[in-house]
Amino acid sequence: MKTVVIGMGKIGLPLAVQFASRGHEVVGVDVNQETVATINSGLEPFPGEAELAERLAELVPAGKLRATTDYAEAMRGANTVVVVVPLFVNDETWQPDFAWMDQATRSLAAHLEPGTLVSYETTLPVGTLRGRFVPLIEEISGLKESSDFHAVFSPERVLTGRVFADLRKYPKLFGALSLEGARRAREFYESALTFDERPDLARENGVWDLGSPEAAELAKLAETTYRDVNIALANEFALFAQDNGIDVYQVIEASNSQPYSHIHLPGIAVGGHCIPVYPRLYLSCDEAADTVRTARQKNAAMPETLVKRAEAMLGELRGKKALILGASYRAGVKETAFSGVFPTAEALRARGAEVVVHDPFYSDEELAKLGFAAWHEGEAADLAIVQTNHPEYATLTSAQVPGIQLLVDGRNVTRQENWAGVDYTVLGRGA
């Protein structure tokens, strides 16, 4: 079976490797020539994905996986095409920007052969496969869906850094436009994936047909939007608890001991490619979703909220040096997609503070490319704000930040005993 994966990013490349590991002949397509060359050298173009380097080093020399920028060459004789191209959201309008996906769809359609299964794995607004991409493919290719080719939506449900483990852990959802398309999709994914036993599930872990592309599109939006809404609620609880002398983490642990409560943890920011983005994709097809909109606005405002609280505790911030601890959007990854470091720095600079940033994953040069001056242990600062829950910050002390007057921990990762003599506040922990 020849499988083409379009988009060799942090999801697409591990998917291509997974398919090749299961015996498929895999060709990856990407517009970046450097990425293609790196993959064809058997090397990973980005660090941090478990198992990826080892698998690439085995599969590429064996001829089971290769990459190209040439759609015509890649698509020739393909049984299945999997599309994992980024979909962006306009920060101003919150509307999806389909530019890259439209271009990828046009390119694959121009070389699509009869009998091919086309599976979109990029998260989409409900109705996009049926209403946008299928008509575009039909127009360019001259082929008809459900007779000449089959299109399905099957959302990726993985987290960068642990893609291969997540592929085994979670059911593979899909929705097709015809019974034959559903049969083809099931056959493909059952050949390409293996699944862990999940006795906690109502049915056997594996490939699940949701009956339509719209149901599969909504399932992915629902599971990620739920997290954003839940975190917004946790943040509201945290701010209230902090102002009323209550430890919200103790409260959440107690509440979640009852099986119908699943409160998430609060935090200064919700980052990454998924949780800040997908609620806006949902809102693009459901303008009446006021709960979703309010939650997204609440979470987006958290950096400003905590900086404002820091200002209330310390006084005017103009001329003060403010250290942001953590550039990554979460611990354990070298990734700044929608990271809270950007709005936190913006809120501090708007008040006249001098901003410096530290992150164990980033060099001074890399931080400079992100627009930040680097901080080093032993350098002075007036206040520090914990933005990322890197474990290194659990052992950081006031002695390592000379002159510090205030620590604001937005991730509940530091230890109060390490900050003796310093005003110390943790989101969600009342004094």
C-alpha positions as a Markdown table, in Angstrom:
| # | Residue | x | y | z |
|---|---|---|---|---|
| 1 | Met | 0.0 | 0.0 | 0.0 |
| 2 | Lys | 1.5 | 3.4 | -1.0 |
| 3 | Thr | 0.6 | 6.2 | 1.4 |
| 4 | Val | 1.3 | 9.9 | 0.9 |
| 5 | Val | 1.4 | 12.2 | 3.9 |
| 6 | Ile | 1.2 | 15.9 | 3.0 |
| 7 | Gly | 2.8 | 18.1 | 5.6 |
| 8 | Met | 6.0 | 16.9 | 7.4 |
| 9 | Gly | 5.5 | 18.9 | 10.6 |
| 10 | Lys | 5.4 | 17.7 | 14.2 |
| 11 | Ile | 2.3 | 15.6 | 13.6 |
| 12 | Gly | 2.7 | 14.7 | 9.9 |
| 13 | Leu | 6.2 | 13.3 | 10.1 |
| 14 | Pro | 5.5 | 11.0 | 13.1 |
| 15 | Leu | 2.3 | 9.8 | 11.2 |
| 16 | Ala | 4.4 | 9.0 | 8.1 |
| 17 | Val | 6.9 | 7.1 | 10.3 |
| 18 | Gln | 4.0 | 5.2 | 11.9 |
| 19 | Phe | 2.6 | 4.2 | 8.6 |
| 20 | Ala | 6.0 | 3.1 | 7.3 |
| 21 | Ser | 6.6 | 1.1 | 10.5 |
| 22 | Arg | 3.5 | -0.9 | 9.6 |
| 23 | Gly | 4.7 | -1.8 | 6.2 |
| 24 | His | 3.3 | 1.0 | 4.0 |
| 25 | Glu | 5.4 | 2.5 | 1.3 |
| 26 | Val | 5.3 | 6.2 | 2.5 |
| 27 | Val | 6.2 | 9.4 | 0.7 |
| 28 | Gly | 6.0 | 12.6 | 2.7 |
| 29 | Val | 5.4 | 15.9 | 0.9 |
| 30 | Asp | 6.5 | 19.3 | 2.2 |
| 31 | Val | 7.1 | 22.7 | 0.8 |
| 32 | Asn | 10.3 | 23.2 | 2.8 |
| 33 | Gln | 13.2 | 21.8 | 0.9 |
| 34 | Glu | 15.4 | 21.8 | 4.0 |
| 35 | Thr | 12.9 | 19.7 | 5.9 |
| 36 | Val | 12.7 | 17.3 | 3.0 |
| 37 | Ala | 16.5 | 17.0 | 2.8 |
| 38 | Thr | 16.8 | 16.4 | 6.5 |
| 39 | Ile | 14.2 | 13.6 | 6.4 |
| 40 | Asn | 15.9 | 12.0 | 3.4 |
| 41 | Ser | 19.2 | 12.0 | 5.4 |
| 42 | Gly | 17.4 | 9.9 | 8.0 |
| 43 | Leu | 17.5 | 12.7 | 10.6 |
| 44 | Glu | 14.7 | 14.4 | 12.5 |
| 45 | Pro | 14.1 | 18.0 | 11.5 |
| 46 | Phe | 13.0 | 18.9 | 15.0 |
| 47 | Pro | 13.9 | 17.6 | 18.5 |
| 48 | Gly | 11.8 | 16.2 | 21.3 |
| 49 | Glu | 9.6 | 13.6 | 19.7 |
| 50 | Ala | 10.0 | 10.2 | 21.5 |
| 51 | Glu | 11.1 | 7.3 | 19.2 |
| 52 | Leu | 11.2 | 9.6 | 16.1 |
| 53 | Ala | 15.0 | 9.7 | 15.6 |
| 54 | Glu | 15.4 | 6.0 | 16.0 |
| 55 | Arg | 12.6 | 5.1 | 13.6 |
| 56 | Leu | 13.8 | 7.5 | 11.0 |
| 57 | Ala | 17.3 | 6.2 | 11.2 |
| 58 | Glu | 15.9 | 2.7 | 10.4 |
| 59 | Leu | 13.1 | 3.4 | 7.9 |
| 60 | Val | 14.8 | 5.9 | 5.6 |
| 61 | Pro | 17.9 | 3.8 | 4.8 |
| 62 | Ala | 15.6 | 0.8 | 4.3 |
| 63 | Gly | 13.7 | 2.7 | 1.6 |
| 64 | Lys | 10.4 | 2.6 | 3.4 |
| 65 | Leu | 10.1 | 6.3 | 3.9 |
| 66 | Arg | 11.2 | 9.3 | 1.8 |
| 67 | Ala | 10.2 | 12.9 | 1.4 |
| 68 | Thr | 9.8 | 15.2 | -1.6 |
| 69 | Thr | 8.5 | 18.7 | -2.6 |
| 70 | Asp | 7.0 | 17.2 | -5.8 |
| 71 | Tyr | 3.3 | 16.4 | -5.6 |
| 72 | Ala | 3.2 | 14.8 | -9.1 |
| 73 | Glu | 6.0 | 12.3 | -8.2 |
| 74 | Ala | 4.5 | 11.6 | -4.7 |
| 75 | Met | 0.9 | 11.1 | -5.8 |
| 76 | Arg | 1.7 | 8.6 | -8.6 |
| 77 | Gly | 0.2 | 5.3 | -7.7 |
| 78 | Ala | -0.9 | 6.4 | -4.2 |
| 79 | Asn | -3.6 | 4.3 | -2.5 |
| 80 | Thr | -4.2 | 6.8 | 0.3 |
| 81 | Val | -3.3 | 10.5 | 0.8 |
| 82 | Val | -3.3 | 11.9 | 4.4 |
| 83 | Val | -3.4 | 15.7 | 4.7 |
| 84 | Val | -1.8 | 17.2 | 7.9 |
| 85 | Val | -1.2 | 20.8 | 6.8 |
| 86 | Pro | -1.5 | 23.6 | 9.3 |
| 87 | Leu | -4.8 | 25.6 | 9.5 |
| 88 | Phe | -4.3 | 29.0 | 11.1 |
| 89 | Val | -6.8 | 31.4 | 12.8 |
| 90 | Asn | -6.8 | 35.1 | 12.4 |
| 91 | Asp | -6.0 | 36.7 | 15.7 |
| 92 | Glu | -8.2 | 39.7 | 15.0 |
| 93 | Thr | -11.3 | 38.1 | 13.5 |
| 94 | Trp | -11.0 | 34.6 | 15.0 |
| 95 | Gln | -11.8 | 33.3 | 11.5 |
| 96 | Pro | -9.9 | 30.3 | 10.0 |
| 97 | Asp | -7.2 | 31.0 | 7.4 |
| 98 | Phe | -7.4 | 28.2 | 4.9 |
| 99 | Ala | -4.6 | 29.5 | 2.6 |
| 100 | Trp | -2.1 | 26.7 | 3.2 |
| 101 | Met | -4.7 | 23.9 | 3.3 |
| 102 | Asp | -6.4 | 25.3 | 0.1 |
| 103 | Gln | -3.0 | 25.2 | -1.6 |
| 104 | Ala | -2.3 | 21.7 | -0.5 |
| 105 | Thr | -5.8 | 20.6 | -1.6 |
| 106 | Arg | -5.3 | 22.2 | -5.1 |
| 107 | Ser | -1.9 | 20.5 | -5.4 |
| 108 | Leu | -3.1 | 17.0 | -4.5 |
| 109 | Ala | -6.3 | 17.4 | -6.6 |
| 110 | Ala | -4.2 | 18.3 | -9.7 |
| 111 | His | -2.5 | 14.9 | -9.4 |
| 112 | Leu | -5.2 | 12.7 | -7.9 |
| 113 | Glu | -5.7 | 9.3 | -9.5 |
| 114 | Pro | -9.0 | 7.4 | -9.5 |
| 115 | Gly | -9.6 | 5.1 | -6.6 |
| 116 | Thr | -7.6 | 7.1 | -4.0 |
| 117 | Leu | -8.7 | 7.6 | -0.4 |
| 118 | Val | -8.1 | 11.1 | 0.8 |
| 119 | Ser | -8.1 | 11.6 | 4.6 |
| 120 | Tyr | -7.9 | 15.0 | 6.2 |
| 121 | Glu | -6.4 | 14.9 | 9.7 |
| 122 | Thr | -6.0 | 18.6 | 10.3 |
| 123 | Thr | -8.6 | 19.9 | 12.8 |
| 124 | Leu | -11.4 | 21.7 | 10.8 |
| 125 | Pro | -14.6 | 23.7 | 11.4 |
| 126 | Val | -17.7 | 21.5 | 11.1 |
| 127 | Gly | -18.7 | 21.1 | 7.5 |
| 128 | Thr | -15.4 | 22.0 | 6.0 |
| 129 | Leu | -14.6 | 18.6 | 4.3 |
| 130 | Arg | -18.0 | 18.3 | 2.7 |
| 131 | Gly | -18.5 | 22.0 | 1.9 |
| 132 | Arg | -15.0 | 23.2 | 1.0 |
| 133 | Phe | -12.4 | 20.6 | 0.2 |
| 134 | Val | -14.5 | 17.9 | -1.6 |
| 135 | Pro | -15.9 | 20.5 | -4.1 |
| 136 | Leu | -12.4 | 21.9 | -4.6 |
| 137 | Ile | -10.9 | 18.5 | -5.3 |
| 138 | Glu | -13.8 | 17.6 | -7.7 |
| 139 | Glu | -13.4 | 20.9 | -9.6 |
| 140 | Ile | -9.7 | 20.5 | -10.1 |
| 141 | Ser | -9.4 | 16.8 | -10.6 |
| 142 | Gly | -12.5 | 16.2 | -12.6 |
| 143 | Leu | -13.2 | 13.2 | -10.4 |
| 144 | Lys | -16.4 | 12.6 | -8.4 |
| 145 | Glu | -16.3 | 11.8 | -4.7 |
| 146 | Ser | -17.9 | 8.5 | -3.7 |
| 147 | Ser | -17.5 | 7.1 | -7.2 |
| 148 | Asp | -14.0 | 8.1 | -8.4 |
| 149 | Phe | -12.3 | 8.8 | -5.1 |
| 150 | His | -13.2 | 8.8 | -1.4 |
| 151 | Ala | -12.7 | 11.6 | 1.2 |
| 152 | Val | -12.9 | 11.2 | 4.9 |
| 153 | Phe | -12.1 | 13.3 | 8.0 |
| 154 | Ser | -10.1 | 11.6 | 10.7 |
| 155 | Pro | -8.8 | 14.0 | 13.3 |
| 156 | Glu | -5.3 | 13.6 | 14.8 |
| 157 | Arg | -5.7 | 13.3 | 18.6 |
| 158 | Val | -2.0 | 13.3 | 19.7 |
| 159 | Leu | 0.3 | 15.5 | 21.7 |
| 160 | Thr | 3.7 | 16.5 | 20.4 |
| 161 | Gly | 6.5 | 14.7 | 22.3 |
| 162 | Arg | 4.4 | 11.5 | 22.7 |
| 163 | Val | 2.7 | 11.0 | 19.3 |
| 164 | Phe | 3.4 | 7.3 | 19.0 |
| 165 | Ala | 2.1 | 6.5 | 22.4 |
| 166 | Asp | -1.0 | 8.6 | 21.8 |
| 167 | Leu | -1.7 | 6.8 | 18.5 |
| 168 | Arg | -1.8 | 3.5 | 20.4 |
| 169 | Lys | -3.8 | 4.9 | 23.3 |
| 170 | Tyr | -6.7 | 6.8 | 21.8 |
| 171 | Pro | -9.4 | 5.5 | 19.4 |
| 172 | Lys | -9.0 | 6.6 | 15.8 |
| 173 | Leu | -12.1 | 8.5 | 14.8 |
| 174 | Phe | -13.3 | 9.0 | 11.3 |
| 175 | Gly | -16.3 | 10.1 | 9.3 |
| 176 | Ala | -16.9 | 9.3 | 5.6 |
| 177 | Leu | -19.3 | 10.5 | 2.9 |
| 178 | Ser | -20.2 | 7.0 | 1.7 |
| 179 | Leu | -20.3 | 3.4 | 2.9 |
| 180 | Glu | -17.4 | 2.5 | 0.6 |
| 181 | Gly | -15.4 | 5.5 | 1.8 |
| 182 | Ala | -16.0 | 4.3 | 5.4 |
| 183 | Arg | -14.9 | 0.8 | 4.5 |
| 184 | Arg | -11.7 | 2.1 | 2.8 |
| 185 | Ala | -10.9 | 4.4 | 5.8 |
| 186 | Arg | -11.4 | 1.5 | 8.3 |
| 187 | Glu | -9.2 | -0.8 | 6.2 |
| 188 | Phe | -6.5 | 1.8 | 5.9 |
| 189 | Tyr | -6.3 | 2.9 | 9.6 |
| 190 | Glu | -6.6 | -0.7 | 10.9 |
| 191 | Ser | -3.6 | -1.6 | 8.7 |
| 192 | Ala | -1.6 | 1.5 | 9.8 |
| 193 | Leu | -2.2 | 1.6 | 13.6 |
| 194 | Thr | -2.2 | -0.7 | 16.6 |
| 195 | Phe | -4.1 | 0.0 | 19.8 |
| 196 | Asp | -3.6 | -0.5 | 23.5 |
| 197 | Glu | -6.3 | -2.3 | 25.5 |
| 198 | Arg | -8.6 | 0.2 | 27.2 |
| 199 | Pro | -11.0 | -1.5 | 29.6 |
| 200 | Asp | -12.1 | 2.0 | 30.6 |
| 201 | Leu | -13.8 | 2.5 | 27.3 |
| 202 | Ala | -17.4 | 1.6 | 26.5 |
| 203 | Arg | -16.3 | -0.3 | 23.4 |
| 204 | Glu | -13.1 | -1.8 | 22.1 |
| 205 | Asn | -10.3 | 0.6 | 21.4 |
| 206 | Gly | -9.6 | 0.9 | 17.7 |
| 207 | Val | -11.0 | 2.6 | 14.6 |
| 208 | Trp | -14.3 | 4.2 | 15.3 |
| 209 | Asp | -16.7 | 5.2 | 12.5 |
| 210 | Leu | -18.7 | 8.3 | 13.6 |
| 211 | Gly | -21.0 | 8.1 | 10.6 |
| 212 | Ser | -20.2 | 11.4 | 8.9 |
| 213 | Pro | -17.4 | 13.9 | 8.5 |
| 214 | Glu | -19.4 | 16.5 | 10.4 |
| 215 | Ala | -19.6 | 14.2 | 13.5 |
| 216 | Ala | -15.8 | 13.5 | 13.4 |
| 217 | Glu | -15.1 | 17.3 | 12.9 |
| 218 | Leu | -17.3 | 18.1 | 15.9 |
| 219 | Ala | -15.7 | 15.4 | 18.0 |
| 220 | Lys | -12.3 | 16.9 | 17.7 |
| 221 | Leu | -13.5 | 20.4 | 18.3 |
| 222 | Ala | -15.6 | 19.3 | 21.3 |
| 223 | Glu | -12.8 | 17.5 | 23.1 |
| 224 | Thr | -10.4 | 20.4 | 22.8 |
| 225 | Thr | -12.9 | 23.2 | 23.4 |
| 226 | Tyr | -14.0 | 21.3 | 26.6 |
| 227 | Arg | -10.5 | 21.7 | 27.9 |
| 228 | Asp | -10.4 | 25.5 | 27.3 |
| 229 | Val | -13.8 | 26.0 | 28.9 |
| 230 | Asn | -12.8 | 23.8 | 31.9 |
| 231 | Ile | -9.5 | 25.7 | 32.4 |
| 232 | Ala | -11.4 | 29.0 | 32.3 |
| 233 | Leu | -13.7 | 27.8 | 35.0 |
| 234 | Ala | -10.6 | 26.6 | 37.0 |
| 235 | Asn | -9.1 | 30.0 | 36.6 |
| 236 | Glu | -12.2 | 31.7 | 37.9 |
| 237 | Phe | -12.1 | 29.4 | 40.9 |
| 238 | Ala | -8.4 | 30.1 | 41.4 |
| 239 | Leu | -8.7 | 33.9 | 41.4 |
| 240 | Phe | -11.6 | 33.7 | 43.8 |
| 241 | Ala | -9.8 | 31.3 | 46.1 |
| 242 | Gln | -6.6 | 33.4 | 46.1 |
| 243 | Asp | -8.6 | 36.4 | 47.1 |
| 244 | Asn | -10.4 | 34.6 | 49.9 |
| 245 | Gly | -7.5 | 32.7 | 51.6 |
| 246 | Ile | -8.4 | 29.3 | 50.1 |
| 247 | Asp | -6.1 | 26.8 | 48.4 |
| 248 | Val | -7.8 | 26.0 | 45.1 |
| 249 | Tyr | -5.6 | 23.0 | 44.5 |
| 250 | Gln | -6.8 | 21.3 | 47.6 |
| 251 | Val | -10.4 | 22.2 | 46.6 |
| 252 | Ile | -9.9 | 20.7 | 43.1 |
| 253 | Glu | -8.4 | 17.5 | 44.5 |
| 254 | Ala | -11.4 | 17.2 | 46.9 |
| 255 | Ser | -13.9 | 18.0 | 44.2 |
| 256 | Asn | -12.5 | 15.5 | 41.7 |
| 257 | Ser | -12.6 | 12.7 | 44.3 |
| 258 | Gln | -16.3 | 12.5 | 43.2 |
| 259 | Pro | -16.6 | 10.8 | 39.8 |
| 260 | Tyr | -18.7 | 13.5 | 38.1 |
| 261 | Ser | -16.2 | 16.3 | 38.7 |
| 262 | His | -13.2 | 16.7 | 36.4 |
| 263 | Ile | -11.9 | 20.2 | 37.1 |
| 264 | His | -8.7 | 21.0 | 35.3 |
| 265 | Leu | -5.8 | 23.0 | 36.8 |
| 266 | Pro | -5.6 | 26.8 | 36.5 |
| 267 | Gly | -2.7 | 28.6 | 34.9 |
| 268 | Ile | -1.4 | 31.9 | 33.7 |
| 269 | Ala | -1.9 | 31.0 | 30.0 |
| 270 | Val | -3.4 | 28.3 | 27.7 |
| 271 | Gly | -0.9 | 27.7 | 24.9 |
| 272 | Gly | 0.0 | 25.3 | 22.2 |
| 273 | His | -1.3 | 24.6 | 18.7 |
| 274 | Cys | -4.7 | 23.2 | 19.9 |
| 275 | Ile | -6.5 | 24.5 | 23.0 |
| 276 | Pro | -6.2 | 28.2 | 22.2 |
| 277 | Val | -7.1 | 27.6 | 18.5 |
| 278 | Tyr | -9.8 | 25.0 | 18.2 |
| 279 | Pro | -12.4 | 26.9 | 20.3 |
| 280 | Arg | -12.1 | 29.7 | 17.7 |
| 281 | Leu | -12.6 | 27.2 | 14.9 |
| 282 | Tyr | -15.8 | 26.0 | 16.7 |
| 283 | Leu | -17.0 | 29.6 | 17.1 |
| 284 | Ser | -16.5 | 30.1 | 13.3 |
| 285 | Cys | -19.3 | 27.7 | 12.7 |
| 286 | Asp | -21.4 | 28.3 | 15.9 |
| 287 | Glu | -21.6 | 32.1 | 16.6 |
| 288 | Ala | -24.1 | 31.5 | 19.3 |
| 289 | Ala | -21.6 | 29.6 | 21.5 |
| 290 | Asp | -21.4 | 32.3 | 24.2 |
| 291 | Thr | -19.9 | 29.9 | 26.8 |
| 292 | Val | -17.0 | 29.0 | 24.5 |
| 293 | Arg | -16.4 | 32.7 | 23.6 |
| 294 | Thr | -16.4 | 33.8 | 27.2 |
| 295 | Ala | -14.0 | 31.0 | 28.3 |
| 296 | Arg | -11.6 | 31.8 | 25.5 |
| 297 | Gln | -11.6 | 35.5 | 26.4 |
| 298 | Lys | -11.1 | 34.6 | 30.1 |
| 299 | Asn | -8.1 | 32.4 | 29.4 |
| 300 | Ala | -6.6 | 34.9 | 26.9 |
| 301 | Ala | -6.8 | 37.6 | 29.6 |
| 302 | Met | -5.0 | 35.7 | 32.3 |
| 303 | Pro | -1.5 | 37.1 | 31.6 |
| 304 | Glu | -2.9 | 40.7 | 31.9 |
| 305 | Thr | -4.8 | 39.7 | 35.0 |
| 306 | Leu | -1.7 | 38.4 | 36.8 |
| 307 | Val | 0.5 | 41.3 | 35.7 |
| 308 | Lys | -2.1 | 43.7 | 37.0 |
| 309 | Arg | -2.1 | 41.9 | 40.3 |
| 310 | Ala | 1.7 | 42.1 | 40.4 |
| 311 | Glu | 1.5 | 45.8 | 39.9 |
| 312 | Ala | -1.0 | 46.1 | 42.7 |
| 313 | Met | 1.4 | 44.3 | 45.1 |
| 314 | Leu | 4.7 | 45.9 | 44.0 |
| 315 | Gly | 3.5 | 49.3 | 42.8 |
| 316 | Glu | 4.4 | 51.1 | 39.6 |
| 317 | Leu | 6.4 | 48.8 | 37.3 |
| 318 | Arg | 8.0 | 51.5 | 35.2 |
| 319 | Gly | 11.8 | 51.1 | 35.2 |
| 320 | Lys | 11.6 | 47.8 | 37.0 |
| 321 | Lys | 13.3 | 44.6 | 35.7 |
| 322 | Ala | 10.7 | 41.8 | 35.2 |
| 323 | Leu | 11.9 | 38.2 | 34.7 |
| 324 | Ile | 9.5 | 35.8 | 33.0 |
| 325 | Leu | 10.4 | 32.2 | 33.8 |
| 326 | Gly | 9.5 | 30.0 | 30.8 |
| 327 | Ala | 9.1 | 30.7 | 27.1 |
| 328 | Ser | 7.6 | 27.4 | 26.2 |
| 329 | Tyr | 3.9 | 27.0 | 26.3 |
| 330 | Arg | 4.2 | 24.0 | 28.6 |
| 331 | Ala | 6.9 | 22.0 | 30.5 |
| 332 | Gly | 9.0 | 19.5 | 28.6 |
| 333 | Val | 8.7 | 21.0 | 25.1 |
| 334 | Lys | 10.7 | 23.5 | 23.1 |
| 335 | Glu | 7.7 | 25.2 | 21.5 |
| 336 | Thr | 6.2 | 28.7 | 21.8 |
| 337 | Ala | 3.0 | 28.4 | 19.9 |
| 338 | Phe | 0.5 | 30.7 | 21.5 |
| 339 | Ser | 2.7 | 30.7 | 24.6 |
| 340 | Gly | 1.8 | 33.0 | 27.5 |
| 341 | Val | 5.3 | 34.5 | 27.4 |
| 342 | Phe | 4.2 | 36.9 | 24.6 |
| 343 | Pro | 1.1 | 38.5 | 26.2 |
| 344 | Thr | 2.9 | 38.5 | 29.6 |
| 345 | Ala | 5.8 | 40.4 | 28.2 |
| 346 | Glu | 3.4 | 42.7 | 26.4 |
| 347 | Ala | 1.5 | 43.5 | 29.6 |
| 348 | Leu | 4.8 | 44.2 | 31.5 |
| 349 | Arg | 6.2 | 46.4 | 28.7 |
| 350 | Ala | 3.0 | 48.3 | 28.5 |
| 351 | Arg | 3.6 | 49.3 | 32.1 |
| 352 | Gly | 7.2 | 50.4 | 31.4 |
| 353 | Ala | 9.0 | 47.4 | 32.8 |
| 354 | Glu | 12.2 | 46.0 | 31.3 |
| 355 | Val | 11.5 | 42.3 | 30.4 |
| 356 | Val | 14.0 | 39.5 | 30.5 |
| 357 | Val | 13.2 | 35.8 | 29.9 |
| 358 | His | 14.7 | 32.5 | 31.0 |
| 359 | Asp | 13.9 | 29.0 | 29.6 |
| 360 | Pro | 16.2 | 25.9 | 30.0 |
| 361 | Phe | 15.2 | 24.8 | 26.4 |
| 362 | Tyr | 16.3 | 28.1 | 24.7 |
| 363 | Ser | 19.7 | 29.7 | 24.1 |
| 364 | Asp | 20.3 | 33.4 | 24.3 |
| 365 | Glu | 20.2 | 33.6 | 20.5 |
| 366 | Glu | 17.0 | 31.7 | 20.2 |
| 367 | Leu | 15.3 | 34.0 | 22.8 |
| 368 | Ala | 16.6 | 37.0 | 20.9 |
| 369 | Lys | 14.9 | 35.7 | 17.8 |
| 370 | Leu | 11.7 | 35.6 | 19.8 |
| 371 | Gly | 12.2 | 39.2 | 20.7 |
| 372 | Phe | 13.5 | 38.7 | 24.3 |
| 373 | Ala | 16.6 | 39.5 | 26.2 |
| 374 | Ala | 17.9 | 36.5 | 28.1 |
| 375 | Trp | 18.3 | 36.2 | 31.9 |
| 376 | His | 21.0 | 34.2 | 33.6 |
| 377 | Glu | 21.2 | 32.9 | 37.1 |
| 378 | Gly | 22.7 | 35.4 | 39.4 |
| 379 | Glu | 21.4 | 38.4 | 37.5 |
| 380 | Ala | 19.2 | 40.9 | 39.3 |
| 381 | Ala | 15.5 | 41.4 | 38.8 |
| 382 | Asp | 12.8 | 43.2 | 40.7 |
| 383 | Leu | 10.0 | 40.7 | 40.1 |
| 384 | Ala | 9.6 | 37.3 | 38.5 |
| 385 | Ile | 6.6 | 35.7 | 37.0 |
| 386 | Val | 6.5 | 31.9 | 36.4 |
| 387 | Gln | 4.9 | 31.3 | 33.0 |
| 388 | Thr | 6.0 | 27.7 | 32.3 |
| 389 | Asn | 5.8 | 24.8 | 34.7 |
| 390 | His | 9.4 | 23.6 | 34.0 |
| 391 | Pro | 10.5 | 21.4 | 36.9 |
| 392 | Glu | 13.7 | 23.4 | 37.1 |
| 393 | Tyr | 11.8 | 26.3 | 38.7 |
| 394 | Ala | 10.8 | 24.1 | 41.7 |
| 395 | Thr | 14.4 | 24.5 | 43.0 |
| 396 | Leu | 15.0 | 28.1 | 42.0 |
| 397 | Thr | 15.6 | 30.4 | 45.0 |
| 398 | Ser | 15.6 | 34.1 | 45.8 |
| 399 | Ala | 19.4 | 33.9 | 46.2 |
| 400 | Gln | 19.7 | 33.2 | 42.5 |
| 401 | Val | 17.7 | 36.4 | 41.6 |
| 402 | Pro | 19.4 | 39.2 | 43.5 |
| 403 | Gly | 17.2 | 42.1 | 44.4 |
| 404 | Ile | 13.9 | 40.3 | 43.8 |
| 405 | Gln | 11.0 | 41.8 | 45.6 |
| 406 | Leu | 8.0 | 39.8 | 44.3 |
| 407 | Leu | 7.5 | 36.3 | 42.8 |
| 408 | Val | 4.2 | 35.6 | 41.0 |
| 409 | Asp | 3.8 | 31.9 | 40.3 |
| 410 | Gly | 1.3 | 31.3 | 37.6 |
| 411 | Arg | 1.8 | 27.6 | 37.5 |
| 412 | Asn | 2.1 | 26.4 | 41.1 |
| 413 | Val | 5.5 | 25.0 | 40.5 |
| 414 | Thr | 7.7 | 26.9 | 43.0 |
| 415 | Arg | 8.3 | 26.4 | 46.7 |
| 416 | Gln | 7.6 | 29.2 | 49.1 |
| 417 | Glu | 10.4 | 28.2 | 51.4 |
| 418 | Asn | 12.8 | 29.1 | 48.6 |
| 419 | Trp | 11.6 | 32.7 | 48.5 |
| 420 | Ala | 12.1 | 33.8 | 52.1 |
| 421 | Gly | 11.9 | 37.6 | 52.5 |
| 422 | Val | 10.2 | 38.0 | 49.1 |
| 423 | Asp | 6.5 | 38.8 | 48.5 |
| 424 | Tyr | 5.3 | 35.5 | 47.2 |
| 425 | Thr | 2.0 | 34.7 | 45.5 |
| 426 | Val | 0.7 | 31.6 | 43.6 |
| 427 | Leu | -2.3 | 31.6 | 41.3 |
| 428 | Gly | -5.0 | 29.9 | 43.3 |
| 429 | Arg | -3.3 | 29.8 | 46.7 |
| 430 | Gly | -4.7 | 32.2 | 49.2 |
| 431 | Ala | -2.3 | 33.6 | 51.8 |
